[in-house]
mmCIF file of C-alpha atoms and ligand atoms in Angstrom:
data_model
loop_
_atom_site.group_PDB
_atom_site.id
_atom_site.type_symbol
_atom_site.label_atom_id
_atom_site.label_comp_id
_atom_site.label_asym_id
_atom_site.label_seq_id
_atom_site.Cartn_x
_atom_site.Cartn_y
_atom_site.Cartn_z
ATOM 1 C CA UNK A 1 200.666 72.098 -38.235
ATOM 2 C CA UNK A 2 200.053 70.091 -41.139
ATOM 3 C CA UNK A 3 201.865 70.246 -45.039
ATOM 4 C CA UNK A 4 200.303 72.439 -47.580
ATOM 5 C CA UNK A 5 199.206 70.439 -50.441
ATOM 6 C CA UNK A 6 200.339 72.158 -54.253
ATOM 7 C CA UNK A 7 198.166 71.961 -56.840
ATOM 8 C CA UNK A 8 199.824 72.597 -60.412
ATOM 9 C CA UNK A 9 197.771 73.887 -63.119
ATOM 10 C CA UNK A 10 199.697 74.560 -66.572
ATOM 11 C CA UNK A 11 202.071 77.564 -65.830
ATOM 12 C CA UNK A 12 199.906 78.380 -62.609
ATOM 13 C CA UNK A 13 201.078 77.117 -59.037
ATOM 14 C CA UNK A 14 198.135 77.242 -56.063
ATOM 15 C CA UNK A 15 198.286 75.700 -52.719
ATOM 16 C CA UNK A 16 196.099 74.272 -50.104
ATOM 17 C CA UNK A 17 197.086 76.266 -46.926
ATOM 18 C CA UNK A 18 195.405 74.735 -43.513
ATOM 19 C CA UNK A 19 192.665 77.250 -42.557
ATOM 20 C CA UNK A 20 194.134 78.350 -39.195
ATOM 21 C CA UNK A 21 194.747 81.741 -37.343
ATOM 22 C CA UNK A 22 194.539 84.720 -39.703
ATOM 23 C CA UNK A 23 193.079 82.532 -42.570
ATOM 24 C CA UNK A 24 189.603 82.090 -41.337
ATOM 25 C CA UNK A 25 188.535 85.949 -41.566
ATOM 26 C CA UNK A 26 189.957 85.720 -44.863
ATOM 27 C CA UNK A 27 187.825 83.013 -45.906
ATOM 28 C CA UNK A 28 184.534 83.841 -43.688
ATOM 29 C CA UNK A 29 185.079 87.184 -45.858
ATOM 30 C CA UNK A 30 185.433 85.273 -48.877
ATOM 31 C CA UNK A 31 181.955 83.468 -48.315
ATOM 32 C CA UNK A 32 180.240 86.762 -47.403
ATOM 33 C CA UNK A 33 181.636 88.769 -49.965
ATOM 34 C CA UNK A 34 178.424 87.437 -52.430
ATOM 35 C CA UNK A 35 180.706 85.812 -54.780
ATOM 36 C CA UNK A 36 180.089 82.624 -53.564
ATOM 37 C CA UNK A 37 177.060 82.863 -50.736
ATOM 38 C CA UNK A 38 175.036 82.069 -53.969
ATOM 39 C CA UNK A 39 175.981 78.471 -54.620
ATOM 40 C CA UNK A 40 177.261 77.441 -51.005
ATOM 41 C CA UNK A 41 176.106 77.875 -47.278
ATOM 42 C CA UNK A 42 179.276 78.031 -46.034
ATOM 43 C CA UNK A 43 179.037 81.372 -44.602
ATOM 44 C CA UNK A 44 175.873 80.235 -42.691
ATOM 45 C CA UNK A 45 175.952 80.589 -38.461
ATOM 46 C CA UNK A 46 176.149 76.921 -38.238
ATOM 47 C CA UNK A 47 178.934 76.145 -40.406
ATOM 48 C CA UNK A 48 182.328 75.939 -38.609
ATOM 49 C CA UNK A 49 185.405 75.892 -41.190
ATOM 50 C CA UNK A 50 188.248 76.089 -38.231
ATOM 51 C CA UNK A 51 191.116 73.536 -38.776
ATOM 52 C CA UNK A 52 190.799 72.091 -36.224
ATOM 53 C CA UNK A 53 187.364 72.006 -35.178
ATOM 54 C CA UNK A 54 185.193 68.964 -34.198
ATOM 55 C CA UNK A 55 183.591 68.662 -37.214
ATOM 56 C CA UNK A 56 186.273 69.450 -39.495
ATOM 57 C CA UNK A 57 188.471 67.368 -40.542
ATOM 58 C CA UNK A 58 190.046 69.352 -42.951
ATOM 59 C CA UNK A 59 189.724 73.023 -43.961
ATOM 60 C CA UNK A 60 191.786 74.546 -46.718
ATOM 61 C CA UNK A 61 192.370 78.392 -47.611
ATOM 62 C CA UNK A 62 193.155 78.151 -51.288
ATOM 63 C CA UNK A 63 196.029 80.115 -51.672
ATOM 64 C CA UNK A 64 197.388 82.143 -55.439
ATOM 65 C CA UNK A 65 201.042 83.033 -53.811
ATOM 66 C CA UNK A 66 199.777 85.286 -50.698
ATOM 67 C CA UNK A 67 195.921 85.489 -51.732
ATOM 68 C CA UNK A 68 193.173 83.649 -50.357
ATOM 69 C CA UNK A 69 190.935 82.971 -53.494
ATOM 70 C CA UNK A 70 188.811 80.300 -51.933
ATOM 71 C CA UNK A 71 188.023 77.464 -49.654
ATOM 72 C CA UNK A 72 187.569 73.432 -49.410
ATOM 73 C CA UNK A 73 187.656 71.058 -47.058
ATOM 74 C CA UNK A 74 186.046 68.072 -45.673
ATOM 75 C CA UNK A 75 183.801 67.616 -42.560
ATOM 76 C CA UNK A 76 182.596 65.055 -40.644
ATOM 77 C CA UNK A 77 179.600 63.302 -42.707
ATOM 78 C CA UNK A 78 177.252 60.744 -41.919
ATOM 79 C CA UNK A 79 178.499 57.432 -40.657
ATOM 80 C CA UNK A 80 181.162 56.105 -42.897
ATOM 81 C CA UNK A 81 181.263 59.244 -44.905
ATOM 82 C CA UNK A 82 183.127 62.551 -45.076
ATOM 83 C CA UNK A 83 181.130 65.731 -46.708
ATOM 84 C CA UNK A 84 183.270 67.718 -49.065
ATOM 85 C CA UNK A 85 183.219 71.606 -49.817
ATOM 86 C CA UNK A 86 184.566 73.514 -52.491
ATOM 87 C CA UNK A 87 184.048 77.560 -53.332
ATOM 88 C CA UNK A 88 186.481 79.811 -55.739
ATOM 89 C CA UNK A 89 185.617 83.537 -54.337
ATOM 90 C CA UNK A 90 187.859 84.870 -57.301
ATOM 91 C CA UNK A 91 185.800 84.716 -60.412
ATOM 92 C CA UNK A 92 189.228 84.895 -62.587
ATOM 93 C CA UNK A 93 190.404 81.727 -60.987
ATOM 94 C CA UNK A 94 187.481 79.896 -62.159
ATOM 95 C CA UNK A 95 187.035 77.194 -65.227
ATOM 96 C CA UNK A 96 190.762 76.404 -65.854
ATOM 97 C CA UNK A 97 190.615 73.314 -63.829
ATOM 98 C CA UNK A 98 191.773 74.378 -60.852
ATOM 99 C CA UNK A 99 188.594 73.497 -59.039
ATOM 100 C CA UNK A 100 188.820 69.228 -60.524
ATOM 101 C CA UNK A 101 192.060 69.521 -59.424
ATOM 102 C CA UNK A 102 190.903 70.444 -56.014
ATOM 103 C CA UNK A 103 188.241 68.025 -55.695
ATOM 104 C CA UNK A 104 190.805 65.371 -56.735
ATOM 105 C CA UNK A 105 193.082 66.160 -54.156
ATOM 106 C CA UNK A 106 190.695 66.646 -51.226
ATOM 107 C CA UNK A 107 189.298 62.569 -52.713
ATOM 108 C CA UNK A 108 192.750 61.532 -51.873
ATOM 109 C CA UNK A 109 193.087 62.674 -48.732
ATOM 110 C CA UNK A 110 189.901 61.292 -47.785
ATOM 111 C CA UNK A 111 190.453 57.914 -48.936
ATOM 112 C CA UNK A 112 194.171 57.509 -48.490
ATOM 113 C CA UNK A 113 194.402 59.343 -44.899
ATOM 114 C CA UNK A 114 191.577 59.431 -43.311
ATOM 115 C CA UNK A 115 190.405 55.852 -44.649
ATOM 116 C CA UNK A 116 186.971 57.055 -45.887
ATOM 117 C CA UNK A 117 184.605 55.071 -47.285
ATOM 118 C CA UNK A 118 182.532 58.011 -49.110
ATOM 119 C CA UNK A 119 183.351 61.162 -49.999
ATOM 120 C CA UNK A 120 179.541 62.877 -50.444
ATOM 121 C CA UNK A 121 178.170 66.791 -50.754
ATOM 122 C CA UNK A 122 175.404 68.854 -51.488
ATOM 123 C CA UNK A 123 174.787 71.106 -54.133
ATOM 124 C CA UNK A 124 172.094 73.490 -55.589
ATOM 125 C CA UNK A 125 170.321 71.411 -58.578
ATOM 126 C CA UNK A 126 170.844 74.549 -60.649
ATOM 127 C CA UNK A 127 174.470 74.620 -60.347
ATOM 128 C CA UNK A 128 175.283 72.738 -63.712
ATOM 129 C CA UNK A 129 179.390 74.187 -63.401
ATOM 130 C CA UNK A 130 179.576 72.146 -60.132
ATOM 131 C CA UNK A 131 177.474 69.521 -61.071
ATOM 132 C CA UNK A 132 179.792 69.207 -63.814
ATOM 133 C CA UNK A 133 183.221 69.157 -61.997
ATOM 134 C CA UNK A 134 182.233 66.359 -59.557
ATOM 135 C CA UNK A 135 180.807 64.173 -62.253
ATOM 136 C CA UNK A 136 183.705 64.434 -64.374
ATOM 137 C CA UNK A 137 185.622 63.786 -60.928
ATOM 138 C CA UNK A 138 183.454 60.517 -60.248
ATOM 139 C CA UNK A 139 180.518 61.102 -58.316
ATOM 140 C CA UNK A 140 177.458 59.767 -58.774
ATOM 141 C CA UNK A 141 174.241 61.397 -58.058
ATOM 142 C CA UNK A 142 171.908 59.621 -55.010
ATOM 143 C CA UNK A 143 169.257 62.155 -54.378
ATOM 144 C CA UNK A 144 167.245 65.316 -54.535
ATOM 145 C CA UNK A 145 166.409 66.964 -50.832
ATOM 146 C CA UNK A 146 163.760 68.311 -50.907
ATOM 147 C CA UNK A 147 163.809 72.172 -48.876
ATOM 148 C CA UNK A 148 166.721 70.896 -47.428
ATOM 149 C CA UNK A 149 168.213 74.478 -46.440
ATOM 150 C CA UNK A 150 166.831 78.005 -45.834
ATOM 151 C CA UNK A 151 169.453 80.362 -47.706
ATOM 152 C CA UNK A 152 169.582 83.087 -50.227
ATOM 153 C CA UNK A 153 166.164 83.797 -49.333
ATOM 154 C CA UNK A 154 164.096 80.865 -50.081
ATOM 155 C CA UNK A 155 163.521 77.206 -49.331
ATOM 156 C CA UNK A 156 166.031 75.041 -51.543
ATOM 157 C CA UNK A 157 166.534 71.904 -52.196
ATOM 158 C CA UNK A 158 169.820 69.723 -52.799
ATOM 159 C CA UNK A 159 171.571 67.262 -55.092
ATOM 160 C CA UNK A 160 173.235 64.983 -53.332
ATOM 161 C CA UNK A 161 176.537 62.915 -54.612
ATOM 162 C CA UNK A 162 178.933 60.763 -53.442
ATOM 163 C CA UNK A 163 181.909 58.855 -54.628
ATOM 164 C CA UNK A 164 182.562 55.492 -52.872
ATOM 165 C CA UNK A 165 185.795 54.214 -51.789
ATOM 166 C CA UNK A 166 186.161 51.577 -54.257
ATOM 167 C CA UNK A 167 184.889 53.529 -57.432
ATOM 168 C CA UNK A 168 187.765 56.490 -56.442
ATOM 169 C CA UNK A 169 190.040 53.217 -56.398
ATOM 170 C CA UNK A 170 188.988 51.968 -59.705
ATOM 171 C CA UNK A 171 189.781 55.278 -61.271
ATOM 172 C CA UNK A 172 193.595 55.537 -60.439
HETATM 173 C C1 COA B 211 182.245 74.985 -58.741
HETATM 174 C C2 COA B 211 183.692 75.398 -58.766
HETATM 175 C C3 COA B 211 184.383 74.969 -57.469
HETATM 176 C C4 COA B 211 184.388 74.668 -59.932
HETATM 177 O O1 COA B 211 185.720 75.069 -59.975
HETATM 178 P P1 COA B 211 186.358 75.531 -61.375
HETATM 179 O O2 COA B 211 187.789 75.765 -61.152
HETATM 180 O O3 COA B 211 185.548 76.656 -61.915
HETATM 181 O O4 COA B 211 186.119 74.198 -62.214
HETATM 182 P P2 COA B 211 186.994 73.629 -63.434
HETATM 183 O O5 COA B 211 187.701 74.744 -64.105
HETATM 184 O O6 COA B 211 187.811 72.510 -62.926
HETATM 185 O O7 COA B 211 185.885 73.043 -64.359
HETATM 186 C C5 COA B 211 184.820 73.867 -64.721
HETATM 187 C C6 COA B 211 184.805 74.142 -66.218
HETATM 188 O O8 COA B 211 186.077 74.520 -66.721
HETATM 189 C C7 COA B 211 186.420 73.644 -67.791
HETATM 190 N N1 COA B 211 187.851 73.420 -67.704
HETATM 191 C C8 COA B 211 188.482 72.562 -66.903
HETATM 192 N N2 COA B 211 189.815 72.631 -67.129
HETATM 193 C C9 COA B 211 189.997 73.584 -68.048
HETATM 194 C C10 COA B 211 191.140 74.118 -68.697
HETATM 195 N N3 COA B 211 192.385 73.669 -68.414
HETATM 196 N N4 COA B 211 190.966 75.119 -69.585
HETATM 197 C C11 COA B 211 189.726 75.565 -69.866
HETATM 198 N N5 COA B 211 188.623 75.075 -69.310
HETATM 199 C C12 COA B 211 188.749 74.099 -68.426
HETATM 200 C C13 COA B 211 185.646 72.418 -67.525
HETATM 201 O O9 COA B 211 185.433 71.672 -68.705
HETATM 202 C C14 COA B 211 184.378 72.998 -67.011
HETATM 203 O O10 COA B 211 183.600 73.510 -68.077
HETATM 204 P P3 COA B 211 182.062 73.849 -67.955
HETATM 205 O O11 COA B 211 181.733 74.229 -66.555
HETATM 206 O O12 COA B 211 181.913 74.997 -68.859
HETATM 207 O O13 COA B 211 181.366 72.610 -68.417
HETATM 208 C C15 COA B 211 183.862 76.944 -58.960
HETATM 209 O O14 COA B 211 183.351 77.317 -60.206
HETATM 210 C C16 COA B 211 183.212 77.747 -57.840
HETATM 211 O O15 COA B 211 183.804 77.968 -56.811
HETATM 212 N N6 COA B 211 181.964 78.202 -58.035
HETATM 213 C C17 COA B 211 181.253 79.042 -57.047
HETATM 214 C C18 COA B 211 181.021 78.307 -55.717
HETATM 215 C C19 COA B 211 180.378 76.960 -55.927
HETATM 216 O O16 COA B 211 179.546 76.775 -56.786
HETATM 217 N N7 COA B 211 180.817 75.978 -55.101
HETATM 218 C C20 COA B 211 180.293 74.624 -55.159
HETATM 219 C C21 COA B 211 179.158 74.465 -54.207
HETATM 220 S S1 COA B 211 178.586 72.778 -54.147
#
């Protein structure tokens, strides 16, 4: 079983619990619930969010004490690349950092374990928050997709960003 990871926020303790077992209804109920099915496609058929399952490399319940408020992981990408994923199902939990510090934790595993070479991900053009957090954290933006996914009712296209190995390096 591998280590939780803590993240420390101000007076406000969360961890990164291994999405195994009892975890996963927790979080495939966390993507359902609407709070998040907006902005993600996580709780899509063909996503997969078991630690371990072949595409995942890692999968993360975030955890407030016994509480799963959210999820984020990484999965296998393309080539030399790992896709990232990120959702806060507890409103309250959002914008007070919690979700940079996430992203900059799951960039470190990626690059210091599991020797990436890019960390990339999608995300919906209109979601500025987001859009926001990984900039701040580094990425760069490559792309739009164009009707990349059917969700939410509608044909919609992506943003994609990546961070490369050596610009993560650069910002240490
Ligand atoms: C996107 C998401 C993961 C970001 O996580 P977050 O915890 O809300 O993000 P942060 O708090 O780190 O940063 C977001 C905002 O809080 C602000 N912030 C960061 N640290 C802060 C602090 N200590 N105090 C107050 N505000 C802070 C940031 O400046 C930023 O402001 P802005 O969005 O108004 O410009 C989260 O909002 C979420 O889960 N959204 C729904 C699902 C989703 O969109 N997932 C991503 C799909 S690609």
């Amino acid at each position: 079983m591998r280590p939780r990871v803590s993240l420390s926020l101000g007076h406000s303790s969360y961890q990164l619990a291994p999405a195994t077992g009892a975890l996963s209804t927790a979080l495939r109920d966390g993507y359902n619930a609407g709070k998040a099915a907006r902005f993600t496609r996580w709780h899509l058929p063909t996503a997969d969010l078991r630690d371990p399952s072949p595409r995942t490399k890692r999968s993360y319940a975030i955890m407030d004490g016994l509480t799963v408020i959210g999820s984020c992981g990484l999965w296998s990408g393309s080539y030399g690349g790992l896709e990232f994923y990120i959702a806060i199902f507890d409103e309250r939990h959002r914008g007070r950092g919690l979700g940079s510090l996430a992203v900059k934790k799951l960039c470190e595993v990626a690059f210091r374990e599991l020797r990436a070479q890019r960390v990339e991900l999608g995300v919906y053009p209109e979601n500025k928050r987001a859009i926001g957090v990984y900039e701040r954290c580094g990425f760069k933006r490559e792309a739009i997709l164009r009707r990349w996914i059917y969700n939410d009712g509608k044909w919609r296209d992506a943003l994609w960003m990546s961070l490369l190995r050596r610009e993560w390096g650069g910002r240490r």
